[in-house]
Tab-separated table of C-alpha atoms in Angstrom:
chain	number	residue	atom	x	y	z
A	206	UNK	CA	-0.039	-0.028	0.083
A	207	UNK	CA	2.743	2.422	0.902
A	208	UNK	CA	5.829	2.523	-1.561
A	209	UNK	CA	9.183	4.090	-1.065
A	210	UNK	CA	10.966	5.450	-3.972
A	211	UNK	CA	14.590	6.196	-3.580
A	212	UNK	CA	17.061	8.230	-5.825
A	213	UNK	CA	20.207	9.926	-5.639
A	214	UNK	CA	22.747	7.030	-5.372
A	215	UNK	CA	25.776	6.614	-7.895
A	216	UNK	CA	29.399	6.926	-8.188
A	217	UNK	CA	31.504	9.512	-6.366
A	218	UNK	CA	35.113	10.221	-5.572
A	219	UNK	CA	36.474	9.966	-2.099
A	220	UNK	CA	35.777	13.275	-0.283
A	221	UNK	CA	32.678	13.994	-2.453
A	222	UNK	CA	29.025	14.350	-1.546
A	223	UNK	CA	25.755	12.785	-2.530
A	224	UNK	CA	22.120	13.327	-1.519
A	225	UNK	CA	19.709	10.555	-1.369
A	226	UNK	CA	16.170	11.088	-1.516
A	227	UNK	CA	13.220	8.835	-0.465
A	228	UNK	CA	9.637	9.672	-1.270
A	229	UNK	CA	6.831	7.822	0.227
A	230	UNK	CA	3.581	7.200	-1.807
A	231	UNK	CA	0.434	5.301	-1.717
A	232	UNK	CA	-2.125	5.148	1.065
A	233	UNK	CA	-0.515	7.086	3.735
A	234	UNK	CA	-2.021	7.930	7.005
A	235	UNK	CA	1.080	8.807	9.048
A	236	UNK	CA	4.868	8.007	8.792
A	237	UNK	CA	6.469	7.705	12.067
A	238	UNK	CA	10.293	7.064	12.286
A	239	UNK	CA	12.147	7.125	8.938
A	240	UNK	CA	15.706	6.097	8.209
A	241	UNK	CA	18.503	4.915	6.065
A	242	UNK	CA	20.387	1.666	6.409
A	243	UNK	CA	23.120	0.147	4.273
A	244	UNK	CA	24.162	-3.381	3.477
A	245	UNK	CA	26.919	-5.051	1.456
A	246	UNK	CA	26.728	-8.526	0.094
A	247	UNK	CA	27.179	-11.211	2.933
A	248	UNK	CA	26.915	-8.649	5.450
A	249	UNK	CA	24.092	-7.665	7.894
A	250	UNK	CA	22.047	-4.460	7.051
A	251	UNK	CA	23.020	-1.869	9.329
A	252	UNK	CA	21.646	1.425	10.679
A	253	UNK	CA	22.939	4.656	9.110
A	254	UNK	CA	20.646	7.292	10.336
A	255	UNK	CA	16.977	7.557	11.672
A	256	UNK	CA	14.613	10.445	12.275
A	257	UNK	CA	11.383	10.362	14.169
A	258	UNK	CA	8.180	12.190	13.186
A	259	UNK	CA	9.144	14.971	15.303
A	260	UNK	CA	12.655	15.440	14.002
A	261	UNK	CA	14.727	13.630	16.435
A	262	UNK	CA	17.951	12.235	14.829
A	263	UNK	CA	20.150	9.245	15.474
A	264	UNK	CA	23.320	8.403	13.687
A	265	UNK	CA	25.650	5.475	13.541
A	266	UNK	CA	29.009	6.282	14.991
A	267	UNK	CA	30.756	6.024	11.588
A	268	UNK	CA	28.773	8.621	9.917
A	269	UNK	CA	28.354	11.248	12.665
A	270	UNK	CA	29.526	14.701	11.580
A	271	UNK	CA	29.361	13.648	7.744
A	272	UNK	CA	25.845	12.540	7.289
A	273	UNK	CA	22.647	14.343	7.879
A	274	UNK	CA	19.191	13.166	7.778
A	275	UNK	CA	16.061	15.295	7.274
A	276	UNK	CA	12.423	14.947	6.480
A	277	UNK	CA	9.416	16.898	5.303
A	278	UNK	CA	6.347	15.437	6.585
A	279	UNK	CA	4.073	17.489	4.128
A	280	UNK	CA	6.047	15.965	1.261
A	281	UNK	CA	6.439	12.340	2.801
A	282	UNK	CA	10.115	12.756	1.993
A	283	UNK	CA	13.224	11.890	3.795
A	284	UNK	CA	16.826	12.783	2.663
A	285	UNK	CA	20.301	11.674	3.530
A	286	UNK	CA	23.069	14.100	2.809
A	287	UNK	CA	26.356	12.352	2.800
A	288	UNK	CA	29.472	14.441	2.861
A	289	UNK	CA	33.115	13.642	2.978
A	290	UNK	CA	32.582	10.221	1.649
A	291	UNK	CA	35.146	7.301	1.909
A	292	UNK	CA	35.246	3.918	0.126
A	293	UNK	CA	34.060	2.411	3.316
A	294	UNK	CA	30.797	4.019	2.737
A	295	UNK	CA	30.119	1.962	-0.444
A	296	UNK	CA	27.193	0.191	-0.002
A	297	UNK	CA	23.517	-0.291	-1.132
A	298	UNK	CA	21.414	2.173	0.749
A	299	UNK	CA	17.897	1.447	1.812
A	300	UNK	CA	15.234	3.843	2.882
A	301	UNK	CA	12.743	2.543	5.630
A	302	UNK	CA	9.581	3.908	7.156
A	303	UNK	CA	7.413	2.964	9.894
A	304	UNK	CA	3.863	3.520	8.360
A	305	UNK	CA	0.711	3.694	10.660
A	306	UNK	CA	-2.450	2.309	8.892
A	307	UNK	CA	-5.995	2.240	10.145
A	308	UNK	CA	-8.768	-0.444	10.098
A	309	UNK	CA	-7.117	-2.241	11.657
A	310	UNK	CA	-4.613	-0.103	13.530
A	311	UNK	CA	-1.074	-1.355	12.765
A	312	UNK	CA	2.492	-0.125	12.280
A	313	UNK	CA	4.292	-1.642	9.187
A	314	UNK	CA	7.834	-1.335	8.420
A	315	UNK	CA	8.226	-0.430	4.715
A	316	UNK	CA	11.476	-0.520	2.754
A	317	UNK	CA	12.692	0.975	-0.356
A	318	UNK	CA	14.336	-1.009	-3.226
A	319	UNK	CA	17.801	0.209	-2.311
A	320	UNK	CA	20.122	2.581	-4.184
A	321	UNK	CA	23.888	1.782	-4.651
A	322	UNK	CA	26.538	4.190	-3.415
A	323	UNK	CA	30.031	3.657	-4.627
A	324	UNK	CA	32.749	5.763	-3.652
A	325	UNK	CA	36.057	5.105	-5.561
A	326	UNK	CA	38.721	6.874	-7.416
């Protein structure tokens, strides 16, 4: 019912920047926490950053000071601004959102398709 569409991934040189976008569409009553995770083949998906409905932010230690998560509730959109990228940031990045549904009331985790980010010279 709710779909997340990501954009902004690609290739970038070390030290460069990328801005990932994630737009939620469909039958949306409310989006609670939203966030970004990343995953490489053979590894666990790891948290990058999350942001609550009220704008409280949480970051993985590895990206603190370099990445910024933001959201616009009116646009059902969350962004991840990534600065000073390093090769260790190379991963597939996934957008996620906790969607609040009605009838019945439930909270469902929704994931985007993933957008690859490659940091290389």
